[in-house]
Short mmCIF file of C-alpha atoms and ligand atoms in Angstrom, two decimals:
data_model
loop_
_atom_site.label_atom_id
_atom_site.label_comp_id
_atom_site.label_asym_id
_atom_site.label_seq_id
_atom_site.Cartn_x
_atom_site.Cartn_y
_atom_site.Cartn_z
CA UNK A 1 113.53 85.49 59.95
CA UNK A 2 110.97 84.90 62.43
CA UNK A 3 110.42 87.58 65.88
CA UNK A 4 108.75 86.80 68.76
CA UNK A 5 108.01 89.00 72.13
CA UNK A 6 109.39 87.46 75.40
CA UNK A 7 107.31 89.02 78.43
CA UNK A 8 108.57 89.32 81.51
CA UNK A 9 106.96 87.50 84.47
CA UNK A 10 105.70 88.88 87.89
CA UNK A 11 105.14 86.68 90.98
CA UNK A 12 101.83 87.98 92.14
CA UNK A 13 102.26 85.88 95.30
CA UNK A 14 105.41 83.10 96.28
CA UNK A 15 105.03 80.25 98.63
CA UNK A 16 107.67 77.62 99.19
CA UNK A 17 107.34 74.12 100.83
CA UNK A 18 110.22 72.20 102.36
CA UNK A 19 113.04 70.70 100.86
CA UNK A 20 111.64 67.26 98.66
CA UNK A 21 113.84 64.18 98.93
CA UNK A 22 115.57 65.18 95.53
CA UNK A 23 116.36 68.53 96.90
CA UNK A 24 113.70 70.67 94.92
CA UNK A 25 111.83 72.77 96.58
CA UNK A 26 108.12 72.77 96.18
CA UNK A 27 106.59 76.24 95.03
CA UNK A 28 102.84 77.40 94.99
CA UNK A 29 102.87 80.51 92.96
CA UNK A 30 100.77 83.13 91.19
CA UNK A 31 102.34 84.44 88.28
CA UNK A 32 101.72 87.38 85.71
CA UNK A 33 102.92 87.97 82.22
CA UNK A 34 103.60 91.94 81.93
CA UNK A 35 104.31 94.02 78.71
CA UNK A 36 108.43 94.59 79.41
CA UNK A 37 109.90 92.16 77.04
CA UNK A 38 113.10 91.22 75.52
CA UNK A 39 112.99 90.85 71.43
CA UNK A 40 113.70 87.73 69.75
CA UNK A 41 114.61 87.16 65.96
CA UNK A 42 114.87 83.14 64.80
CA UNK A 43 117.03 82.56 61.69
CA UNK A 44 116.53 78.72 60.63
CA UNK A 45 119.43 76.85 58.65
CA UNK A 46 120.58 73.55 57.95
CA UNK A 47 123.50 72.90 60.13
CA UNK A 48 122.28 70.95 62.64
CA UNK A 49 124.05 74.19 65.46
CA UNK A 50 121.91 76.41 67.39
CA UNK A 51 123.65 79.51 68.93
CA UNK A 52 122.56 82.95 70.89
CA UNK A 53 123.53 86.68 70.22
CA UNK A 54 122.88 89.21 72.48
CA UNK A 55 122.86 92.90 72.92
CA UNK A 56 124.69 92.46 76.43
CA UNK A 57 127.87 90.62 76.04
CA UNK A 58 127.98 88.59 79.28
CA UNK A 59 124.44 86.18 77.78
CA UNK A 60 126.18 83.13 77.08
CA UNK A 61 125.85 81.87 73.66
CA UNK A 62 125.86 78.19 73.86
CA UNK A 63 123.84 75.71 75.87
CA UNK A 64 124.25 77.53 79.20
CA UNK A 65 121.81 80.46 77.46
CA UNK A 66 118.23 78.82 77.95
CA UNK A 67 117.21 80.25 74.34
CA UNK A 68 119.85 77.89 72.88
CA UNK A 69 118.43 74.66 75.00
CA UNK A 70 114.76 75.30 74.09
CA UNK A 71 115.53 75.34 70.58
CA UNK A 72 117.82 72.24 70.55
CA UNK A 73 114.99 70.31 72.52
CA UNK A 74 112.42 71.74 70.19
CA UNK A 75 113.99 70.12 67.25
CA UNK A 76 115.13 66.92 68.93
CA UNK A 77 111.37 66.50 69.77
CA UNK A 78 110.58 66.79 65.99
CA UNK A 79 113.57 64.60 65.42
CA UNK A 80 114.86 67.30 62.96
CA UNK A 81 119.04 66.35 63.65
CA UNK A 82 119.45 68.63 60.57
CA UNK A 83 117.77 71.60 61.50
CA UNK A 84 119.69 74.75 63.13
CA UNK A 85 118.87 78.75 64.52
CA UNK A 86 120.76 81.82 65.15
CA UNK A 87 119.33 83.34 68.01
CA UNK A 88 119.61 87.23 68.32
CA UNK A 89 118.19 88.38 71.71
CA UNK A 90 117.82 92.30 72.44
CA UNK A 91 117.30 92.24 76.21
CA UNK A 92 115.53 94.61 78.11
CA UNK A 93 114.13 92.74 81.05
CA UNK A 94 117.01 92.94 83.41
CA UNK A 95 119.37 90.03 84.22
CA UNK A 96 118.99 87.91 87.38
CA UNK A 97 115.87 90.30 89.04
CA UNK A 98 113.08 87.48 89.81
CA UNK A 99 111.25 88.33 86.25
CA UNK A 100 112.32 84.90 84.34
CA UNK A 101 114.79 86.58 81.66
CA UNK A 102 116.30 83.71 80.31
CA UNK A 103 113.09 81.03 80.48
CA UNK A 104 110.96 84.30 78.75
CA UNK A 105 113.73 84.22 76.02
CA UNK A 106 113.58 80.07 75.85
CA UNK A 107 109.45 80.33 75.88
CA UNK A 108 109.58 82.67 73.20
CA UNK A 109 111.99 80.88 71.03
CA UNK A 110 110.02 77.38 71.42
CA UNK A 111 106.50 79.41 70.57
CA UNK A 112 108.15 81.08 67.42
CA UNK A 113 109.66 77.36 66.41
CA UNK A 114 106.28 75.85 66.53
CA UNK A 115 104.53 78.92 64.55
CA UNK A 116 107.36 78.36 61.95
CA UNK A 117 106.53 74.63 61.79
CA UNK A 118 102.82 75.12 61.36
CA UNK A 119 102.08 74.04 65.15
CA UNK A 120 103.68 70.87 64.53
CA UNK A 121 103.55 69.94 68.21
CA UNK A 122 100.35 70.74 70.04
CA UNK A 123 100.08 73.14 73.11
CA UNK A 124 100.51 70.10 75.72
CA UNK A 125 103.76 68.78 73.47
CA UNK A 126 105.29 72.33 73.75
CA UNK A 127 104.23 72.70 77.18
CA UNK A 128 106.23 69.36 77.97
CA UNK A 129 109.41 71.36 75.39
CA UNK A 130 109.05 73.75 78.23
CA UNK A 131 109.47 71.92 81.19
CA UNK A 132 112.58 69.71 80.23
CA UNK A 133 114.22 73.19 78.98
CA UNK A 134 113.59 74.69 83.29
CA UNK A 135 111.28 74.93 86.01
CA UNK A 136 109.85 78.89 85.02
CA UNK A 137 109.60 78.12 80.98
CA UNK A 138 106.38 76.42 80.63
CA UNK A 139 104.29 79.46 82.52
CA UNK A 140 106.43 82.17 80.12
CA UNK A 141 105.10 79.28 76.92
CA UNK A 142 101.61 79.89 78.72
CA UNK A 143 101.25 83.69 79.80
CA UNK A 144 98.70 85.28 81.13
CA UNK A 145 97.88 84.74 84.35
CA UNK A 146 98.36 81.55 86.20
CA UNK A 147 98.70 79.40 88.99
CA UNK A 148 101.96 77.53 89.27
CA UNK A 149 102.94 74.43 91.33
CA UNK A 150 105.38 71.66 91.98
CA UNK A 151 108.88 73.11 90.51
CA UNK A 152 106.59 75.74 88.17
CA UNK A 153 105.39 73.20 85.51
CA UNK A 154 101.52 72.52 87.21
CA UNK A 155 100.40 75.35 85.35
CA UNK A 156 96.56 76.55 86.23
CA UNK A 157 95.43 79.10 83.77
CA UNK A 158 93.42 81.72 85.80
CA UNK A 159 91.14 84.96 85.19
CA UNK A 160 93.07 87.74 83.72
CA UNK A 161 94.33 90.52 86.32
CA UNK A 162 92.18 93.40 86.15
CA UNK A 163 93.24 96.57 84.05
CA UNK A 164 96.22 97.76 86.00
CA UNK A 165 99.75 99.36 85.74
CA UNK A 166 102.98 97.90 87.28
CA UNK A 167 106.07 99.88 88.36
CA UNK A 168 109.15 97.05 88.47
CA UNK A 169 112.23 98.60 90.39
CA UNK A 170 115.58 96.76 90.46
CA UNK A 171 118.31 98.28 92.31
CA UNK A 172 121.42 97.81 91.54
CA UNK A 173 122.27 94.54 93.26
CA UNK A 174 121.29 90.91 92.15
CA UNK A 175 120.38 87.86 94.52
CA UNK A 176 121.61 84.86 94.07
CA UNK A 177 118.58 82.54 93.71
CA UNK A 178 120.70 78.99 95.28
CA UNK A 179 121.69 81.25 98.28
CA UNK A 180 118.51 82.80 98.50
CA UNK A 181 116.98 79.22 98.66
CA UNK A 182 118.98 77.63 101.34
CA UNK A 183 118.93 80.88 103.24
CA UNK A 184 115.16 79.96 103.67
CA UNK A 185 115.81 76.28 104.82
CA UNK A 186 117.17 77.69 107.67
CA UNK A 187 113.87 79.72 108.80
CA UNK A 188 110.69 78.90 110.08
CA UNK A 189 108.40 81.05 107.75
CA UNK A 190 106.44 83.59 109.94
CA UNK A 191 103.16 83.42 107.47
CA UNK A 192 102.77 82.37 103.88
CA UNK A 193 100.57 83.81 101.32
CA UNK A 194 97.05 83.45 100.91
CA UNK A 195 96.97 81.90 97.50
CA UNK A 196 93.01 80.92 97.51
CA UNK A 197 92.12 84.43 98.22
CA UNK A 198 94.16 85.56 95.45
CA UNK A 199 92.06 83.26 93.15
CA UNK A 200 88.52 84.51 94.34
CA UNK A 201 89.76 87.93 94.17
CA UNK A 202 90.69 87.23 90.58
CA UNK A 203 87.82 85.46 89.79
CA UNK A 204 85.79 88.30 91.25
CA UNK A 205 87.82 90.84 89.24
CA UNK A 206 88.62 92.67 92.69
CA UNK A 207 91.94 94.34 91.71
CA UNK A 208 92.26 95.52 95.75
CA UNK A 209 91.67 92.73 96.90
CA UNK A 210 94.50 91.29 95.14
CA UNK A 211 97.18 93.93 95.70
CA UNK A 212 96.45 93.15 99.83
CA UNK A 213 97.50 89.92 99.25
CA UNK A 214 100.42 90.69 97.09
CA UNK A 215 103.44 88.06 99.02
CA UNK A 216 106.61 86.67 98.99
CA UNK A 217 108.24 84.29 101.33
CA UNK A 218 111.51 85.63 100.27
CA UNK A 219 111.38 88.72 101.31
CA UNK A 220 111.51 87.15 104.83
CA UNK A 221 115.33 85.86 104.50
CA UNK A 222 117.26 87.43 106.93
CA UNK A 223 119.44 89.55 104.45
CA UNK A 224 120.81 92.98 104.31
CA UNK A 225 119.18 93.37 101.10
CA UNK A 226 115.90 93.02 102.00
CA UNK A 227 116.01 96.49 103.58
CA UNK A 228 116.79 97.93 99.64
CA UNK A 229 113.33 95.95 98.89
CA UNK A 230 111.15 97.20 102.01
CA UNK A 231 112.14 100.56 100.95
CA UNK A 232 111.43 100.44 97.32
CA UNK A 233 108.51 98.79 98.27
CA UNK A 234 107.55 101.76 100.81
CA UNK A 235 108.18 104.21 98.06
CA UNK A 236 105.82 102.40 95.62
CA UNK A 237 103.33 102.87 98.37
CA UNK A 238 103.46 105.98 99.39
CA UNK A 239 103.25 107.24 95.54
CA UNK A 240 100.03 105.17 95.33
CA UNK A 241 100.35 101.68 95.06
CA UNK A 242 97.37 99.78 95.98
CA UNK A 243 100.22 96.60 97.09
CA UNK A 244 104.00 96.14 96.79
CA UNK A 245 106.48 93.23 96.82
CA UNK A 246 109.45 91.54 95.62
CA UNK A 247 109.12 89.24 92.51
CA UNK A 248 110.97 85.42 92.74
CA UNK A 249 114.23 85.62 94.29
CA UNK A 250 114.31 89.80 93.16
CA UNK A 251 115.79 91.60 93.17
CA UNK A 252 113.33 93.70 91.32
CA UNK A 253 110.14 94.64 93.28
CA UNK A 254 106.60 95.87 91.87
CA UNK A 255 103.90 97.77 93.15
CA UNK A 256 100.35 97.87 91.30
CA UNK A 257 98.63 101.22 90.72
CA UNK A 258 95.34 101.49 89.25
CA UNK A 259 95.89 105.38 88.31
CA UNK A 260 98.59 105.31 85.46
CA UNK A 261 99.41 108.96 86.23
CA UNK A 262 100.35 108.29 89.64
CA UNK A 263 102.32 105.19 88.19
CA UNK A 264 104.50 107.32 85.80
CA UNK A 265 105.15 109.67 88.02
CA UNK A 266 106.38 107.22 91.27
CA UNK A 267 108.21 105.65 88.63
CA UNK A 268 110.32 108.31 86.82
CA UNK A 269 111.61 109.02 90.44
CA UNK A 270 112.54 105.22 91.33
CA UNK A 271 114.27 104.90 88.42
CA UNK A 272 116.38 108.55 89.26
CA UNK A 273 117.27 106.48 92.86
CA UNK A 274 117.60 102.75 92.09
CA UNK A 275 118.98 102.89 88.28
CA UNK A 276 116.11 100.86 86.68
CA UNK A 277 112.49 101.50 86.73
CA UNK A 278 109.79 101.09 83.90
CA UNK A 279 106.08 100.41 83.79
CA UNK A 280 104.27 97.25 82.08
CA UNK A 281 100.75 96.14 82.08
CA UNK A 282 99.26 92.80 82.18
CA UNK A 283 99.61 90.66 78.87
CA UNK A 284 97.04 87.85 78.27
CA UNK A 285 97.75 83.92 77.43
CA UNK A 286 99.84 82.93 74.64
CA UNK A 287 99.09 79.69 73.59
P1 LIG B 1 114.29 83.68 87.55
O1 LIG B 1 113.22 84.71 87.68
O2 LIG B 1 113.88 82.54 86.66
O3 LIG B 1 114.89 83.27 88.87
P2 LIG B 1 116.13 85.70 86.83
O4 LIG B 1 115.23 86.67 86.10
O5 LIG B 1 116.43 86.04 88.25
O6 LIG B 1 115.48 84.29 86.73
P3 LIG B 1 117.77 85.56 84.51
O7 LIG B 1 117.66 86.96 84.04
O8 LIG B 1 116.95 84.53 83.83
O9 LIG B 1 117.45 85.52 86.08
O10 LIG B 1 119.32 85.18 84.47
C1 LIG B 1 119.94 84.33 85.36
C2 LIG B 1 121.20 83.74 84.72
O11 LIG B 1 120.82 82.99 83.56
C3 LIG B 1 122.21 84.77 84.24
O12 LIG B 1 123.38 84.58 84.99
C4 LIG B 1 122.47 84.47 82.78
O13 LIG B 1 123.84 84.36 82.47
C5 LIG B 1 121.77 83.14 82.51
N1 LIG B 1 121.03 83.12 81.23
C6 LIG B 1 120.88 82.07 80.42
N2 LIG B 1 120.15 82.38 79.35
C7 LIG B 1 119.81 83.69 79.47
C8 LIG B 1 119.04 84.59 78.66
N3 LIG B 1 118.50 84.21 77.50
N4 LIG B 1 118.87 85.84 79.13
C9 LIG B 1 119.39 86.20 80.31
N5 LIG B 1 120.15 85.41 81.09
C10 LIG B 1 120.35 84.16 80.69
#
Protein backbone atom coordinates (compact mmCIF):
# COMPACT_ATOMS: atom_id res chain seq x y z
CA UNK A 1 0.00 0.00 0.00
CA UNK A 2 1.50 3.21 -0.74
CA UNK A 3 -0.26 6.98 0.69
CA UNK A 4 0.42 10.08 -0.58
CA UNK A 5 -0.98 13.78 0.50
CA UNK A 6 -2.80 15.70 -2.33
CA UNK A 7 -2.68 19.59 -1.42
CA UNK A 8 -5.00 21.75 -2.47
CA UNK A 9 -4.03 24.70 -4.72
CA UNK A 10 -4.70 28.52 -4.29
CA UNK A 11 -4.55 31.02 -7.18
CA UNK A 12 -2.60 33.78 -5.58
CA UNK A 13 -3.36 35.92 -8.65
CA UNK A 14 -5.41 34.81 -12.28
CA UNK A 15 -4.90 36.47 -15.56
CA UNK A 16 -6.42 35.25 -18.79
CA UNK A 17 -5.46 36.14 -22.44
CA UNK A 18 -7.79 35.78 -25.40
CA UNK A 19 -9.12 32.91 -26.96
CA UNK A 20 -5.87 30.96 -29.01
CA UNK A 21 -6.73 29.60 -32.45
CA UNK A 22 -7.34 26.05 -30.83
CA UNK A 23 -9.74 27.54 -28.43
CA UNK A 24 -7.51 27.44 -25.17
CA UNK A 25 -7.28 30.14 -23.35
CA UNK A 26 -3.95 31.48 -22.31
CA UNK A 27 -3.47 31.84 -18.40
CA UNK A 28 -0.67 33.73 -16.41
CA UNK A 29 -1.08 32.56 -12.91
CA UNK A 30 0.41 32.49 -9.42
CA UNK A 31 -0.35 29.51 -7.64
CA UNK A 32 0.05 28.13 -3.96
CA UNK A 33 0.08 24.66 -2.56
CA UNK A 34 -1.84 24.88 0.99
CA UNK A 35 -2.02 22.16 3.78
CA UNK A 36 -6.02 21.02 3.06
CA UNK A 37 -5.54 17.81 1.28
CA UNK A 38 -7.39 14.86 0.15
CA UNK A 39 -5.67 11.28 1.20
CA UNK A 40 -4.54 8.88 -1.26
CA UNK A 41 -3.72 5.07 -0.75
CA UNK A 42 -2.07 3.15 -4.08
CA UNK A 43 -2.57 -0.64 -4.11
CA UNK A 44 -0.37 -2.09 -7.13
CA UNK A 45 -1.45 -5.49 -8.89
CA UNK A 46 -0.98 -7.27 -11.94
CA UNK A 47 -4.05 -6.82 -13.97
CA UNK A 48 -3.21 -4.47 -16.28
CA UNK A 49 -6.93 -2.18 -14.70
CA UNK A 50 -6.61 0.90 -12.80
CA UNK A 51 -9.78 2.06 -10.91
CA UNK A 52 -10.81 4.93 -8.17
CA UNK A 53 -12.76 4.64 -4.78
CA UNK A 54 -13.93 7.39 -3.07
CA UNK A 55 -15.42 8.52 0.15
CA UNK A 56 -18.11 10.65 -1.86
CA UNK A 57 -20.03 8.51 -4.19
CA UNK A 58 -20.56 10.88 -7.14
CA UNK A 59 -16.11 10.71 -7.97
CA UNK A 60 -16.24 8.72 -10.95
CA UNK A 61 -14.25 5.64 -10.87
CA UNK A 62 -13.00 5.09 -14.30
CA UNK A 63 -11.10 7.27 -16.72
CA UNK A 64 -13.32 10.33 -16.27
CA UNK A 65 -11.65 10.50 -12.43
CA UNK A 66 -8.17 12.23 -13.22
CA UNK A 67 -6.50 9.82 -10.46
CA UNK A 68 -7.37 6.90 -12.77
CA UNK A 69 -5.76 8.76 -16.07
CA UNK A 70 -2.51 9.75 -14.28
CA UNK A 71 -1.90 6.35 -13.28
CA UNK A 72 -2.73 4.68 -16.65
CA UNK A 73 -0.33 7.30 -18.37
CA UNK A 74 2.21 6.72 -15.67
CA UNK A 75 2.52 3.13 -16.54
CA UNK A 76 2.10 3.45 -20.29
CA UNK A 77 5.17 5.80 -20.04
CA UNK A 78 7.12 2.93 -18.33
CA UNK A 79 5.55 0.65 -20.86
CA UNK A 80 4.36 -1.55 -17.90
CA UNK A 81 0.87 -3.02 -20.02
CA UNK A 82 0.81 -5.44 -17.01
CA UNK A 83 0.83 -3.29 -14.21
CA UNK A 84 -2.55 -2.13 -12.35
CA UNK A 85 -3.80 0.24 -8.97
CA UNK A 86 -6.77 0.53 -6.84
CA UNK A 87 -7.14 3.97 -6.06
CA UNK A 88 -8.90 4.87 -2.69
CA UNK A 89 -9.33 8.68 -2.42
CA UNK A 90 -10.71 10.26 1.00
CA UNK A 91 -11.61 13.76 -0.18
CA UNK A 92 -11.64 16.68 1.78
CA UNK A 93 -10.84 19.50 -0.56
CA UNK A 94 -14.24 20.29 -1.87
CA UNK A 95 -15.50 19.36 -5.36
CA UNK A 96 -15.55 21.86 -8.25
CA UNK A 97 -14.36 25.19 -5.87
CA UNK A 98 -11.22 26.57 -8.01
CA UNK A 99 -8.66 24.46 -5.60
CA UNK A 100 -7.64 21.65 -8.35
CA UNK A 101 -9.39 18.53 -6.54
CA UNK A 102 -9.15 16.11 -9.07
CA UNK A 103 -5.49 17.19 -10.78
CA UNK A 104 -4.22 17.28 -6.71
CA UNK A 105 -5.57 13.64 -6.56
CA UNK A 106 -3.87 12.75 -10.24
CA UNK A 107 -0.43 14.70 -9.01
CA UNK A 108 -0.42 12.76 -6.01
CA UNK A 109 -1.05 9.43 -7.51
CA UNK A 110 1.77 9.98 -10.35
CA UNK A 111 4.36 11.23 -7.35
CA UNK A 112 3.49 8.07 -5.19
CA UNK A 113 3.91 5.78 -8.61
CA UNK A 114 7.31 7.12 -9.21
CA UNK A 115 8.43 6.79 -5.32
CA UNK A 116 7.15 3.14 -5.66
CA UNK A 117 9.28 2.64 -8.80
CA UNK A 118 12.43 4.04 -7.30
CA UNK A 119 12.08 7.46 -9.36
CA UNK A 120 12.08 5.58 -12.44
CA UNK A 121 11.20 8.65 -14.48
CA UNK A 122 12.97 11.85 -13.57
CA UNK A 123 11.22 15.12 -12.34
CA UNK A 124 11.00 16.59 -16.08
CA UNK A 125 9.51 12.91 -17.33
CA UNK A 126 6.82 13.15 -14.57
CA UNK A 127 6.34 16.69 -15.11
CA UNK A 128 5.55 15.82 -18.90
CA UNK A 129 3.04 12.53 -17.00
CA UNK A 130 1.45 15.63 -15.68
CA UNK A 131 0.66 17.65 -18.43
CA UNK A 132 -0.85 14.98 -20.89
CA UNK A 133 -3.06 13.83 -17.70
CA UNK A 134 -4.64 18.16 -17.61
CA UNK A 135 -3.73 21.62 -17.74
CA UNK A 136 -3.59 22.18 -13.45
CA UNK A 137 -1.62 18.63 -12.75
CA UNK A 138 1.89 19.45 -13.39
CA UNK A 139 1.88 22.63 -10.74
CA UNK A 140 -0.05 20.11 -8.00
CA UNK A 141 3.29 17.36 -9.24
CA UNK A 142 5.41 20.63 -8.43
CA UNK A 143 3.94 22.47 -5.24
CA UNK A 144 5.08 25.09 -3.61
CA UNK A 145 4.80 28.17 -4.98
CA UNK A 146 4.87 28.93 -8.61
CA UNK A 147 4.34 30.78 -11.58
CA UNK A 148 2.12 29.18 -14.18
CA UNK A 149 1.66 29.93 -17.92
CA UNK A 150 0.34 28.84 -21.26
CA UNK A 151 -2.65 26.26 -20.30
CA UNK A 152 -0.80 25.78 -16.58
CA UNK A 153 2.13 23.51 -17.71
CA UNK A 154 5.08 26.61 -17.94
CA UNK A 155 5.69 26.05 -14.48
CA UNK A 156 8.22 28.79 -12.74
CA UNK A 157 9.16 27.66 -9.32
CA UNK A 158 9.19 30.85 -7.11
CA UNK A 159 10.20 31.98 -3.41
CA UNK A 160 8.07 30.38 -0.86
CA UNK A 161 5.03 32.62 0.51
CA UNK A 162 5.89 34.00 3.71
CA UNK A 163 4.60 32.32 7.03
CA UNK A 164 0.89 32.90 6.74
CA UNK A 165 -2.62 31.39 7.43
CA UNK A 166 -5.42 30.98 4.79
CA UNK A 167 -9.18 30.91 5.48
CA UNK A 168 -10.84 29.06 2.11
CA UNK A 169 -14.74 29.63 2.14
CA UNK A 170 -16.97 27.83 -0.38
CA UNK A 171 -20.54 28.50 -0.28
CA UNK A 172 -22.75 26.32 -1.21
CA UNK A 173 -22.92 26.80 -4.97
CA UNK A 174 -20.36 25.56 -7.67
CA UNK A 175 -19.34 27.44 -11.01
CA UNK A 176 -19.13 25.90 -13.90
CA UNK A 177 -15.56 26.51 -15.14
CA UNK A 178 -16.66 26.21 -19.42
CA UNK A 179 -19.43 28.82 -18.61
CA UNK A 180 -17.34 30.76 -16.48
CA UNK A 181 -14.79 30.88 -19.43
CA UNK A 182 -16.91 31.99 -22.26
CA UNK A 183 -18.73 34.31 -19.92
CA UNK A 184 -15.32 36.21 -19.97
CA UNK A 185 -14.96 36.20 -23.87
CA UNK A 186 -17.68 38.34 -23.86
CA UNK A 187 -16.00 41.21 -21.58
CA UNK A 188 -13.44 43.60 -21.98
CA UNK A 189 -11.41 43.04 -18.68
CA UNK A 190 -11.45 46.33 -16.62
CA UNK A 191 -7.67 45.62 -15.15
CA UNK A 192 -5.65 42.48 -14.82
CA UNK A 193 -3.36 41.53 -12.12
CA UNK A 194 -0.06 42.69 -11.45
CA UNK A 195 1.82 39.46 -11.71
CA UNK A 196 5.57 41.07 -11.64
CA UNK A 197 4.80 42.77 -8.46
CA UNK A 198 3.65 39.66 -7.01
CA UNK A 199 7.12 38.16 -7.83
CA UNK A 200 9.27 41.04 -6.21
CA UNK A 201 7.02 41.01 -3.35
CA UNK A 202 7.79 37.33 -3.02
CA UNK A 203 11.18 37.59 -3.66
CA UNK A 204 11.36 40.33 -1.07
CA UNK A 205 9.43 38.17 1.42
CA UNK A 206 6.82 41.17 1.74
CA UNK A 207 3.72 39.14 2.78
CA UNK A 208 1.55 42.73 2.43
CA UNK A 209 2.66 43.45 -0.35
CA UNK A 210 1.39 40.36 -1.77
CA UNK A 211 -2.07 40.16 -0.20
CA UNK A 212 -2.67 43.92 -2.11
CA UNK A 213 -2.18 42.31 -5.11
CA UNK A 214 -4.18 39.26 -4.41
CA UNK A 215 -6.52 39.06 -8.18
CA UNK A 216 -8.72 37.33 -10.22
CA UNK A 217 -10.11 38.16 -13.56
CA UNK A 218 -13.01 36.02 -12.79
CA UNK A 219 -14.41 37.58 -10.28
CA UNK A 220 -15.23 40.28 -12.91
CA UNK A 221 -17.91 38.01 -14.92
CA UNK A 222 -21.03 39.56 -14.76
CA UNK A 223 -22.76 36.84 -12.55
CA UNK A 224 -25.13 36.76 -9.71
CA UNK A 225 -22.70 34.78 -7.89
CA UNK A 226 -20.09 36.98 -7.70
CA UNK A 227 -22.02 38.99 -5.10
CA UNK A 228 -21.78 35.50 -2.66
CA UNK A 229 -17.82 36.02 -3.37
CA UNK A 230 -17.54 39.96 -2.73
CA UNK A 231 -19.22 39.25 0.43
CA UNK A 232 -17.24 36.39 1.70
CA UNK A 233 -14.50 38.22 0.60
CA UNK A 234 -15.67 41.44 2.69
CA UNK A 235 -16.10 39.24 5.68
CA UNK A 236 -12.53 37.84 5.42
CA UNK A 237 -11.56 41.44 5.55
CA UNK A 238 -13.18 42.88 8.01
CA UNK A 239 -12.05 39.87 10.49
CA UNK A 240 -8.46 40.75 9.46
CA UNK A 241 -7.37 39.68 6.29
CA UNK A 242 -4.46 41.46 4.99
CA UNK A 243 -6.16 40.51 1.03
CA UNK A 244 -9.12 38.45 -0.22
CA UNK A 245 -10.20 36.78 -3.49
CA UNK A 246 -11.70 34.06 -5.36
CA UNK A 247 -9.45 31.05 -6.33
CA UNK A 248 -9.73 29.67 -10.35
CA UNK A 249 -13.16 29.58 -11.47
CA UNK A 250 -14.34 29.38 -7.30
CA UNK A 251 -16.26 29.07 -6.03
CA UNK A 252 -14.25 28.99 -2.91
CA UNK A 253 -12.56 32.32 -1.92
CA UNK A 254 -9.46 32.94 0.53
CA UNK A 255 -8.30 35.65 2.50
CA UNK A 256 -4.62 35.67 4.08
CA UNK A 257 -4.14 36.59 7.73
CA UNK A 258 -0.89 36.86 9.28
CA UNK A 259 -2.43 36.55 13.00
CA UNK A 260 -3.68 32.83 13.22
CA UNK A 261 -5.99 33.85 16.09
CA UNK A 262 -7.80 36.27 14.12
CA UNK A 263 -7.83 33.50 11.29
CA UNK A 264 -9.61 30.85 13.49
CA UNK A 265 -11.83 32.95 14.74
CA UNK A 266 -13.17 34.73 11.12
CA UNK A 267 -13.21 31.30 10.12
CA UNK A 268 -15.33 29.30 12.64
CA UNK A 269 -18.01 32.01 11.76
CA UNK A 270 -17.75 31.61 7.78
CA UNK A 271 -18.06 28.24 8.03
CA UNK A 272 -21.50 28.72 10.56
CA UNK A 273 -22.82 31.05 7.26
CA UNK A 274 -21.47 29.50 4.04
CA UNK A 275 -21.32 25.59 5.10
CA UNK A 276 -17.54 25.09 4.48
CA UNK A 277 -14.68 26.91 5.93
CA UNK A 278 -11.18 25.58 7.16
CA UNK A 279 -7.71 27.04 7.48
CA UNK A 280 -4.40 25.75 5.62
CA UNK A 281 -0.98 27.12 5.46
CA UNK A 282 1.48 27.23 2.75
CA UNK A 283 3.16 23.78 1.82
CA UNK A 284 6.61 23.86 0.09
CA UNK A 285 7.73 22.04 -3.39
CA UNK A 286 7.32 18.47 -3.87
CA UNK A 287 9.51 17.27 -6.30
P1 LIG B 1 -10.06 23.32 -11.01
O1 LIG B 1 -9.56 24.11 -9.86
O2 LIG B 1 -8.96 22.50 -11.66
O3 LIG B 1 -10.90 24.10 -11.97
P2 LIG B 1 -12.11 22.25 -9.38
O4 LIG B 1 -11.42 22.21 -8.04
O5 LIG B 1 -13.00 23.41 -9.62
O6 LIG B 1 -11.00 22.18 -10.48
P3 LIG B 1 -12.61 19.46 -9.15
O7 LIG B 1 -12.86 19.38 -7.69
O8 LIG B 1 -11.29 19.04 -9.65
O9 LIG B 1 -12.90 20.96 -9.63
O10 LIG B 1 -13.79 18.65 -9.85
C1 LIG B 1 -14.34 18.98 -11.07
C2 LIG B 1 -14.97 17.73 -11.70
O11 LIG B 1 -13.95 16.75 -11.92
C3 LIG B 1 -16.03 17.06 -10.86
O12 LIG B 1 -17.25 17.15 -11.56
C4 LIG B 1 -15.62 15.62 -10.71
O13 LIG B 1 -16.64 14.70 -11.04
C5 LIG B 1 -14.44 15.44 -11.66
N1 LIG B 1 -13.33 14.65 -11.07
C6 LIG B 1 -12.52 13.81 -11.72
N2 LIG B 1 -11.62 13.27 -10.90
C7 LIG B 1 -11.84 13.78 -9.67
C8 LIG B 1 -11.22 13.61 -8.40
N3 LIG B 1 -10.20 12.77 -8.22
N4 LIG B 1 -11.69 14.34 -7.37
C9 LIG B 1 -12.71 15.20 -7.56
N5 LIG B 1 -13.35 15.38 -8.72
C10 LIG B 1 -12.92 14.70 -9.78
Amino acid sequence: MITEKACAKLNISLDVSKPRPDGYHDMIMVMQAVSLCDDIEIEINSSGKVFAKSNLKYIPSDEKNLAVKAAGLYFEALDNRSAGAVISIRKAIPVGAGMAGGSTDAAAVIRALNRYYGNALSPEELLKVAERTGSDVPFCVLGGTALAEGRGEILTSLPEIPECTFVICKPEFSISTPELFKALDRIKLRSHPDTAGIISALENGDLKQICRRLYNVFEDVPDRRMRTVTEIKQKLLSGGAEGAVMTGTGSAVFGIFTDAEEAYAVCSQLEKDYGFCVCAEPVGKQI
